[in-house]
Amino acid sequence: MIDLNGKRALVTGGSRGIGAAIALALAENGADVAFTYQYSAEKAEAVAKSIEKAGRRAVAIQADSADPEAISRSVSEAVSTLGGLDILVNSAAIGHTGMIADLDVHAYQAVMDINVRAPVLFAKAVIPHLTGGGCIITIGSALGERVPFPGITTYAMSKAALTSFTRGLSRELGPSGITVNLVQPGATNTDANPADGEAADFQRSLTSLGRYAEPHEIANAVVFLASPAASVITGATLTVDGGALA
Ligand code: NDP
């Protein structure tokens, strides 16, 4: 039984998909949850209602992860509304497909700003508030470790950077009793990668289990890493990919 009672979490990209499942799972295990979103105000409201239905406080914050000021503002709002923070989950990210030979520099920059710079800036803003220990969990991707087809190089690069971010930050924050870990999903059934999408059968064929994950199966790994059961796990990568990297 995992007990996150009294913990306060901030999840980026919590309006849909894996981030929404994480926000809800943290609440179901006892945490109050603030989360950011970019466009999906109605979906964010529905996630907040589900969190409240689980008996926890919910705060939905519109904040573009590409904007450093929005990042600072969202951390301040989460801290002031929840009375502090114990858990940061960096989940918001964007995909990008296309060959390097055809690369648009603005699209490249957006991937790096949202997928790499934002987790770094969220951590920077949250660290001063993790006064009682706590944890930082970032959602990477199995594609950060293995690139099984062409056209996803920039996305894979952005996710690979999160491994060193996690390892380095665990060294910086270990003395303060803060753990820092990376969860690497494989193909997971969300708007970004629907299980009935064009490339779904191919992605399924890469896995040992022969199937996609559902968002709550990724959230289970995050809840574990946020819990006392994972107290000595830091600087680690937990791959949750149905065996795609096996
Ligand atoms: P979705 O596209 O389904 O959801 C993305 C979420 O991030 C939404 O809540 C969206 O908000 C938010 N978001 C996107 N861009 C921004 C931004 N600039 N500022 C603030 N919020 C933003 O993604 P998934 O649930 O599939 O992915 C979640 C995480 O899991 C990502 O890190 C992704 O890379 C990773 N992942 C996913 C896999 C998969 O197969 N699905 C596989 C491996 C890793 P809004 O609703 O407002 O647009």
mmCIF file of C-alpha atoms and ligand atoms in Angstrom:
data_model
loop_
_atom_site.group_PDB
_atom_site.id
_atom_site.type_symbol
_atom_site.label_atom_id
_atom_site.label_comp_id
_atom_site.label_asym_id
_atom_site.label_seq_id
_atom_site.Cartn_x
_atom_site.Cartn_y
_atom_site.Cartn_z
ATOM 1 C CA MET A 1 0.000 0.000 0.000
ATOM 2 C CA ILE A 2 1.544 3.295 -1.104
ATOM 3 C CA ASP A 3 0.862 6.286 1.117
ATOM 4 C CA LEU A 4 1.415 9.761 -0.333
ATOM 5 C CA ASN A 5 -0.829 11.446 2.222
ATOM 6 C CA GLY A 6 0.283 14.998 2.954
ATOM 7 C CA LYS A 7 2.497 15.144 -0.167
ATOM 8 C CA ARG A 8 2.099 17.949 -2.674
ATOM 9 C CA ALA A 9 2.884 17.329 -6.330
ATOM 10 C CA LEU A 10 3.328 19.382 -9.493
ATOM 11 C CA VAL A 11 2.881 17.492 -12.787
ATOM 12 C CA THR A 12 3.646 19.203 -16.101
ATOM 13 C CA GLY A 13 1.353 18.354 -19.002
ATOM 14 C CA GLY A 14 -1.406 16.900 -16.837
ATOM 15 C CA SER A 15 -4.430 17.576 -19.029
ATOM 16 C CA ARG A 16 -4.161 14.481 -21.217
ATOM 17 C CA GLY A 17 -2.462 11.128 -21.709
ATOM 18 C CA ILE A 18 0.339 9.977 -19.429
ATOM 19 C CA GLY A 19 0.508 13.249 -17.448
ATOM 20 C CA ALA A 20 -3.219 13.103 -16.653
ATOM 21 C CA ALA A 21 -2.879 9.474 -15.510
ATOM 22 C CA ILE A 22 0.074 10.452 -13.296
ATOM 23 C CA ALA A 23 -1.808 13.388 -11.752
ATOM 24 C CA LEU A 24 -4.780 11.167 -10.957
ATOM 25 C CA ALA A 25 -2.689 8.243 -9.662
ATOM 26 C CA LEU A 26 -0.743 10.536 -7.314
ATOM 27 C CA ALA A 27 -4.071 11.866 -5.982
ATOM 28 C CA GLU A 28 -5.551 8.368 -5.605
ATOM 29 C CA ASN A 29 -2.542 7.516 -3.439
ATOM 30 C CA GLY A 30 -3.029 10.560 -1.214
ATOM 31 C CA ALA A 31 -1.220 13.549 -2.776
ATOM 32 C CA ASP A 32 -2.627 16.990 -3.525
ATOM 33 C CA VAL A 33 -1.835 17.796 -7.152
ATOM 34 C CA ALA A 34 -1.165 20.892 -9.228
ATOM 35 C CA PHE A 35 -0.641 20.366 -12.930
ATOM 36 C CA THR A 36 0.076 22.435 -16.015
ATOM 37 C CA TYR A 37 -1.411 22.308 -19.478
ATOM 38 C CA GLN A 38 -1.097 24.381 -22.632
ATOM 39 C CA TYR A 39 -4.369 24.423 -24.608
ATOM 40 C CA SER A 40 -6.790 21.803 -23.233
ATOM 41 C CA ALA A 41 -8.654 23.863 -20.610
ATOM 42 C CA GLU A 42 -11.758 21.625 -20.622
ATOM 43 C CA LYS A 43 -9.739 18.441 -20.286
ATOM 44 C CA ALA A 44 -7.707 20.063 -17.515
ATOM 45 C CA GLU A 45 -10.913 20.910 -15.701
ATOM 46 C CA ALA A 46 -12.082 17.287 -15.996
ATOM 47 C CA VAL A 47 -8.762 16.007 -14.584
ATOM 48 C CA ALA A 48 -9.031 18.499 -11.691
ATOM 49 C CA LYS A 49 -12.569 17.252 -10.975
ATOM 50 C CA SER A 50 -11.348 13.624 -10.902
ATOM 51 C CA ILE A 51 -8.588 14.582 -8.453
ATOM 52 C CA GLU A 52 -11.125 16.327 -6.222
ATOM 53 C CA LYS A 53 -13.413 13.306 -6.475
ATOM 54 C CA ALA A 54 -10.512 11.278 -5.056
ATOM 55 C CA GLY A 55 -10.640 13.623 -2.058
ATOM 56 C CA ARG A 56 -7.533 15.676 -2.894
ATOM 57 C CA ARG A 57 -6.840 19.276 -3.749
ATOM 58 C CA ALA A 58 -6.345 20.041 -7.455
ATOM 59 C CA VAL A 59 -4.909 23.085 -9.231
ATOM 60 C CA ALA A 60 -4.926 23.327 -13.033
ATOM 61 C CA ILE A 61 -2.468 25.932 -14.336
ATOM 62 C CA GLN A 62 -2.281 27.130 -17.939
ATOM 63 C CA ALA A 63 1.443 27.515 -18.669
ATOM 64 C CA ASP A 64 3.424 27.003 -21.869
ATOM 65 C CA SER A 65 6.540 24.936 -21.057
ATOM 66 C CA ALA A 66 8.379 26.823 -23.817
ATOM 67 C CA ASP A 67 8.085 30.038 -21.785
ATOM 68 C CA PRO A 68 10.520 30.380 -18.831
ATOM 69 C CA GLU A 69 8.313 33.024 -17.168
ATOM 70 C CA ALA A 70 5.277 30.747 -17.342
ATOM 71 C CA ILE A 71 7.355 28.014 -15.694
ATOM 72 C CA SER A 72 8.298 30.277 -12.735
ATOM 73 C CA ARG A 73 4.705 31.490 -12.454
ATOM 74 C CA SER A 74 3.274 27.964 -12.415
ATOM 75 C CA VAL A 75 5.682 26.803 -9.700
ATOM 76 C CA SER A 76 4.802 29.868 -7.567
ATOM 77 C CA GLU A 77 1.086 29.202 -8.044
ATOM 78 C CA ALA A 78 1.456 25.518 -7.135
ATOM 79 C CA VAL A 79 3.485 26.367 -4.025
ATOM 80 C CA SER A 80 1.131 29.100 -2.835
ATOM 81 C CA THR A 81 -2.023 27.064 -3.449
ATOM 82 C CA LEU A 82 -0.810 23.738 -2.040
ATOM 83 C CA GLY A 83 1.358 25.276 0.709
ATOM 84 C CA GLY A 84 4.623 23.830 -0.634
ATOM 85 C CA LEU A 85 5.859 21.035 -2.904
ATOM 86 C CA ASP A 86 7.320 17.560 -2.372
ATOM 87 C CA ILE A 87 7.090 15.965 -5.826
ATOM 88 C CA LEU A 88 7.825 17.305 -9.328
ATOM 89 C CA VAL A 89 6.907 15.200 -12.349
ATOM 90 C CA ASN A 90 8.127 16.530 -15.700
ATOM 91 C CA SER A 91 5.814 14.932 -18.244
ATOM 92 C CA ALA A 92 4.916 17.624 -20.826
ATOM 93 C CA ALA A 93 6.689 17.122 -24.144
ATOM 94 C CA ILE A 94 6.108 17.363 -27.861
ATOM 95 C CA GLY A 95 6.948 14.936 -30.621
ATOM 96 C CA HIS A 96 8.749 15.780 -33.817
ATOM 97 C CA THR A 97 9.159 13.729 -36.972
ATOM 98 C CA GLY A 98 11.233 14.393 -40.057
ATOM 99 C CA MET A 99 14.687 13.794 -41.461
ATOM 100 C CA ILE A 100 17.645 15.898 -40.331
ATOM 101 C CA ALA A 101 18.254 16.769 -44.005
ATOM 102 C CA ASP A 102 14.896 18.608 -44.012
ATOM 103 C CA LEU A 103 15.128 20.052 -40.506
ATOM 104 C CA ASP A 104 13.384 23.325 -39.699
ATOM 105 C CA VAL A 105 15.452 25.122 -37.065
ATOM 106 C CA HIS A 106 12.383 26.546 -35.295
ATOM 107 C CA ALA A 107 10.797 23.105 -34.930
ATOM 108 C CA TYR A 108 14.122 21.795 -33.606
ATOM 109 C CA GLN A 109 14.299 24.625 -31.070
ATOM 110 C CA ALA A 110 10.730 24.000 -29.890
ATOM 111 C CA VAL A 111 11.518 20.320 -29.213
ATOM 112 C CA MET A 112 14.603 21.237 -27.216
ATOM 113 C CA ASP A 113 12.862 24.082 -25.324
ATOM 114 C CA ILE A 114 9.834 22.005 -24.286
ATOM 115 C CA ASN A 115 11.401 18.551 -23.881
ATOM 116 C CA VAL A 116 14.792 19.496 -22.368
ATOM 117 C CA ARG A 117 14.968 23.109 -21.186
ATOM 118 C CA ALA A 118 11.580 23.028 -19.442
ATOM 119 C CA PRO A 119 12.377 20.040 -17.163
ATOM 120 C CA VAL A 120 15.627 21.805 -16.216
ATOM 121 C CA LEU A 121 13.842 25.092 -15.473
ATOM 122 C CA PHE A 122 11.011 23.383 -13.585
ATOM 123 C CA ALA A 123 13.598 21.616 -11.421
ATOM 124 C CA LYS A 124 15.485 24.888 -10.841
ATOM 125 C CA ALA A 125 12.280 26.614 -9.725
ATOM 126 C CA VAL A 126 11.077 23.714 -7.549
ATOM 127 C CA ILE A 127 14.355 22.836 -5.759
ATOM 128 C CA PRO A 128 14.180 25.707 -3.212
ATOM 129 C CA HIS A 129 10.745 24.416 -2.153
ATOM 130 C CA LEU A 130 11.797 20.774 -1.592
ATOM 131 C CA THR A 131 12.810 21.582 1.946
ATOM 132 C CA GLY A 132 11.717 18.251 3.442
ATOM 133 C CA GLY A 133 13.461 16.034 0.875
ATOM 134 C CA GLY A 134 11.183 15.024 -1.975
ATOM 135 C CA CYS A 135 11.625 13.794 -5.500
ATOM 136 C CA ILE A 136 11.922 14.860 -9.118
ATOM 137 C CA ILE A 137 10.710 12.366 -11.716
ATOM 138 C CA THR A 138 11.034 13.039 -15.435
ATOM 139 C CA ILE A 139 9.301 11.199 -18.258
ATOM 140 C CA GLY A 140 11.816 10.288 -20.929
ATOM 141 C CA SER A 141 11.269 7.698 -23.641
ATOM 142 C CA ALA A 142 12.644 4.308 -24.619
ATOM 143 C CA LEU A 143 13.476 6.109 -27.896
ATOM 144 C CA GLY A 144 16.108 8.032 -25.930
ATOM 145 C CA GLU A 145 18.025 4.778 -25.680
ATOM 146 C CA ARG A 146 17.332 3.067 -28.985
ATOM 147 C CA VAL A 147 16.175 4.622 -32.255
ATOM 148 C CA PRO A 148 14.498 1.794 -34.164
ATOM 149 C CA PHE A 149 13.454 3.728 -37.282
ATOM 150 C CA PRO A 150 14.405 6.959 -39.119
ATOM 151 C CA GLY A 151 12.681 10.319 -38.768
ATOM 152 C CA ILE A 152 12.610 10.645 -34.965
ATOM 153 C CA THR A 153 16.197 11.754 -34.363
ATOM 154 C CA THR A 154 15.485 15.117 -32.719
ATOM 155 C CA TYR A 155 12.810 13.688 -30.392
ATOM 156 C CA ALA A 156 15.133 10.810 -29.442
ATOM 157 C CA MET A 157 17.975 13.288 -28.820
ATOM 158 C CA SER A 158 15.763 15.356 -26.534
ATOM 159 C CA LYS A 159 14.832 12.278 -24.511
ATOM 160 C CA ALA A 160 18.437 11.010 -24.336
ATOM 161 C CA ALA A 161 19.470 14.330 -22.739
ATOM 162 C CA LEU A 162 17.147 13.584 -19.816
ATOM 163 C CA THR A 163 19.292 10.617 -18.741
ATOM 164 C CA SER A 164 22.292 12.852 -18.008
ATOM 165 C CA PHE A 165 19.992 15.497 -16.511
ATOM 166 C CA THR A 166 18.643 12.866 -14.106
ATOM 167 C CA ARG A 167 22.045 11.458 -13.210
ATOM 168 C CA GLY A 168 23.672 14.857 -12.713
ATOM 169 C CA LEU A 169 20.797 16.277 -10.693
ATOM 170 C CA SER A 170 20.747 13.190 -8.454
ATOM 171 C CA ARG A 171 24.387 13.979 -7.591
ATOM 172 C CA GLU A 172 23.492 17.604 -6.829
ATOM 173 C CA LEU A 173 20.435 16.851 -4.690
ATOM 174 C CA GLY A 174 21.395 13.595 -2.961
ATOM 175 C CA PRO A 175 22.933 15.433 0.014
ATOM 176 C CA SER A 176 19.552 17.166 0.545
ATOM 177 C CA GLY A 177 17.702 13.831 0.598
ATOM 178 C CA ILE A 178 15.992 14.515 -2.748
ATOM 179 C CA THR A 179 15.748 11.650 -5.238
ATOM 180 C CA VAL A 180 15.852 12.224 -9.003
ATOM 181 C CA ASN A 181 14.734 9.539 -11.439
ATOM 182 C CA LEU A 182 13.729 8.972 -15.053
ATOM 183 C CA VAL A 183 10.819 6.874 -16.316
ATOM 184 C CA GLN A 184 11.156 5.787 -19.948
ATOM 185 C CA PRO A 185 7.840 4.689 -21.442
ATOM 186 C CA GLY A 186 7.591 2.729 -24.637
ATOM 187 C CA ALA A 187 4.582 2.938 -26.940
ATOM 188 C CA THR A 188 1.696 4.132 -24.779
ATOM 189 C CA ASN A 189 -1.884 4.624 -25.921
ATOM 190 C CA THR A 190 -2.418 8.422 -25.913
ATOM 191 C CA ASP A 191 -3.443 11.148 -28.372
ATOM 192 C CA ALA A 192 0.251 11.450 -29.288
ATOM 193 C CA ASN A 193 0.597 7.749 -30.118
ATOM 194 C CA PRO A 194 -2.790 6.019 -30.408
ATOM 195 C CA ALA A 195 -2.800 2.216 -30.240
ATOM 196 C CA ASP A 196 -4.826 2.203 -33.485
ATOM 197 C CA GLY A 197 -2.518 4.655 -35.263
ATOM 198 C CA GLU A 198 -0.677 4.153 -38.553
ATOM 199 C CA ALA A 199 2.598 2.893 -37.029
ATOM 200 C CA ALA A 200 0.975 1.061 -34.096
ATOM 201 C CA ASP A 201 1.409 -2.510 -35.365
ATOM 202 C CA PHE A 202 5.097 -1.877 -36.011
ATOM 203 C CA GLN A 203 5.573 -0.431 -32.511
ATOM 204 C CA ARG A 204 3.727 -3.396 -31.000
ATOM 205 C CA SER A 205 5.995 -5.766 -32.925
ATOM 206 C CA LEU A 206 9.052 -4.241 -31.191
ATOM 207 C CA THR A 207 7.798 -5.211 -27.722
ATOM 208 C CA SER A 208 8.132 -8.507 -25.821
ATOM 209 C CA LEU A 209 4.541 -8.288 -24.614
ATOM 210 C CA GLY A 210 3.162 -7.519 -28.069
ATOM 211 C CA ARG A 211 1.091 -4.575 -26.915
ATOM 212 C CA TYR A 212 0.936 -0.898 -26.039
ATOM 213 C CA ALA A 213 0.989 0.319 -22.452
ATOM 214 C CA GLU A 214 -2.013 2.217 -21.122
ATOM 215 C CA PRO A 215 -1.222 5.574 -19.424
ATOM 216 C CA HIS A 216 -2.050 4.244 -15.929
ATOM 217 C CA GLU A 217 0.683 1.600 -16.333
ATOM 218 C CA ILE A 218 3.264 4.371 -16.710
ATOM 219 C CA ALA A 219 1.685 6.257 -13.798
ATOM 220 C CA ASN A 220 2.148 3.168 -11.570
ATOM 221 C CA ALA A 221 5.935 3.443 -12.036
ATOM 222 C CA VAL A 222 5.861 7.151 -11.171
ATOM 223 C CA VAL A 223 3.802 6.558 -8.023
ATOM 224 C CA PHE A 224 6.305 3.889 -6.930
ATOM 225 C CA LEU A 225 9.283 6.238 -7.469
ATOM 226 C CA ALA A 226 7.476 8.995 -5.524
ATOM 227 C CA SER A 227 6.783 6.660 -2.607
ATOM 228 C CA PRO A 228 8.819 5.731 0.473
ATOM 229 C CA ALA A 229 9.268 2.266 -1.111
ATOM 230 C CA ALA A 230 11.757 3.900 -3.519
ATOM 231 C CA SER A 231 13.624 5.893 -0.859
ATOM 232 C CA VAL A 232 17.125 4.786 -1.922
ATOM 233 C CA ILE A 233 16.518 4.844 -5.677
ATOM 234 C CA THR A 234 18.075 7.900 -7.324
ATOM 235 C CA GLY A 235 19.866 8.679 -10.573
ATOM 236 C CA ALA A 236 18.053 5.668 -12.001
ATOM 237 C CA THR A 237 16.202 5.001 -15.223
ATOM 238 C CA LEU A 238 13.099 2.830 -15.060
ATOM 239 C CA THR A 239 12.106 1.661 -18.528
ATOM 240 C CA VAL A 240 8.403 0.808 -18.818
ATOM 241 C CA ASP A 241 8.123 -0.326 -22.416
ATOM 242 C CA GLY A 242 6.683 -3.834 -22.583
ATOM 243 C CA GLY A 243 10.170 -5.099 -23.375
ATOM 244 C CA ALA A 244 10.918 -2.979 -26.452
ATOM 245 C CA LEU A 245 14.494 -2.442 -25.264
ATOM 246 C CA ALA A 246 14.942 -6.076 -24.150
HETATM 247 P P1 NDP B 1 0.086 13.817 -25.172
HETATM 248 O O1 NDP B 1 0.446 14.546 -26.415
HETATM 249 O O2 NDP B 1 -1.047 12.858 -25.182
HETATM 250 O O3 NDP B 1 -0.145 14.886 -23.982
HETATM 251 C C1 NDP B 1 0.797 15.886 -23.839
HETATM 252 C C2 NDP B 1 0.506 16.685 -22.587
HETATM 253 O O4 NDP B 1 1.545 17.679 -22.453
HETATM 254 C C3 NDP B 1 -0.799 17.443 -22.643
HETATM 255 O O5 NDP B 1 -1.287 17.578 -21.317
HETATM 256 C C4 NDP B 1 -0.362 18.811 -23.205
HETATM 257 O O6 NDP B 1 -1.209 19.898 -22.833
HETATM 258 C C5 NDP B 1 0.974 18.972 -22.511
HETATM 259 N N1 NDP B 1 1.866 19.865 -23.247
HETATM 260 C C6 NDP B 1 2.393 19.674 -24.484
HETATM 261 N N2 NDP B 1 3.129 20.758 -24.824
HETATM 262 C C7 NDP B 1 3.061 21.625 -23.785
HETATM 263 C C8 NDP B 1 3.598 22.914 -23.539
HETATM 264 N N3 NDP B 1 4.354 23.542 -24.440
HETATM 265 N N4 NDP B 1 3.321 23.507 -22.364
HETATM 266 C C9 NDP B 1 2.537 22.898 -21.436
HETATM 267 N N5 NDP B 1 1.997 21.672 -21.614
HETATM 268 C C10 NDP B 1 2.255 21.054 -22.778
HETATM 269 O O7 NDP B 1 1.450 13.088 -24.730
HETATM 270 P P2 NDP B 1 1.696 11.683 -23.996
HETATM 271 O O8 NDP B 1 0.777 11.556 -22.844
HETATM 272 O O9 NDP B 1 1.749 10.630 -25.011
HETATM 273 O O10 NDP B 1 3.201 11.888 -23.472
HETATM 274 C C11 NDP B 1 3.486 12.292 -22.149
HETATM 275 C C12 NDP B 1 4.982 12.087 -21.919
HETATM 276 O O11 NDP B 1 5.336 10.719 -22.178
HETATM 277 C C13 NDP B 1 5.882 12.920 -22.844
HETATM 278 O O12 NDP B 1 7.055 13.286 -22.142
HETATM 279 C C14 NDP B 1 6.240 11.935 -23.950
HETATM 280 O O13 NDP B 1 7.432 12.285 -24.610
HETATM 281 C C15 NDP B 1 6.378 10.663 -23.136
HETATM 282 N N6 NDP B 1 6.280 9.428 -23.908
HETATM 283 C C16 NDP B 1 5.104 9.078 -24.525
HETATM 284 C C17 NDP B 1 5.040 7.892 -25.237
HETATM 285 C C18 NDP B 1 3.803 7.438 -25.947
HETATM 286 O O14 NDP B 1 3.890 6.439 -26.686
HETATM 287 N N7 NDP B 1 2.658 8.096 -25.756
HETATM 288 C C19 NDP B 1 6.215 7.000 -25.346
HETATM 289 C C20 NDP B 1 7.378 7.476 -24.655
HETATM 290 C C21 NDP B 1 7.391 8.638 -23.961
HETATM 291 P P3 NDP B 1 -2.513 20.289 -23.751
HETATM 292 O O15 NDP B 1 -3.511 19.191 -23.515
HETATM 293 O O16 NDP B 1 -2.985 21.590 -23.213
HETATM 294 O O17 NDP B 1 -2.039 20.329 -25.166
#
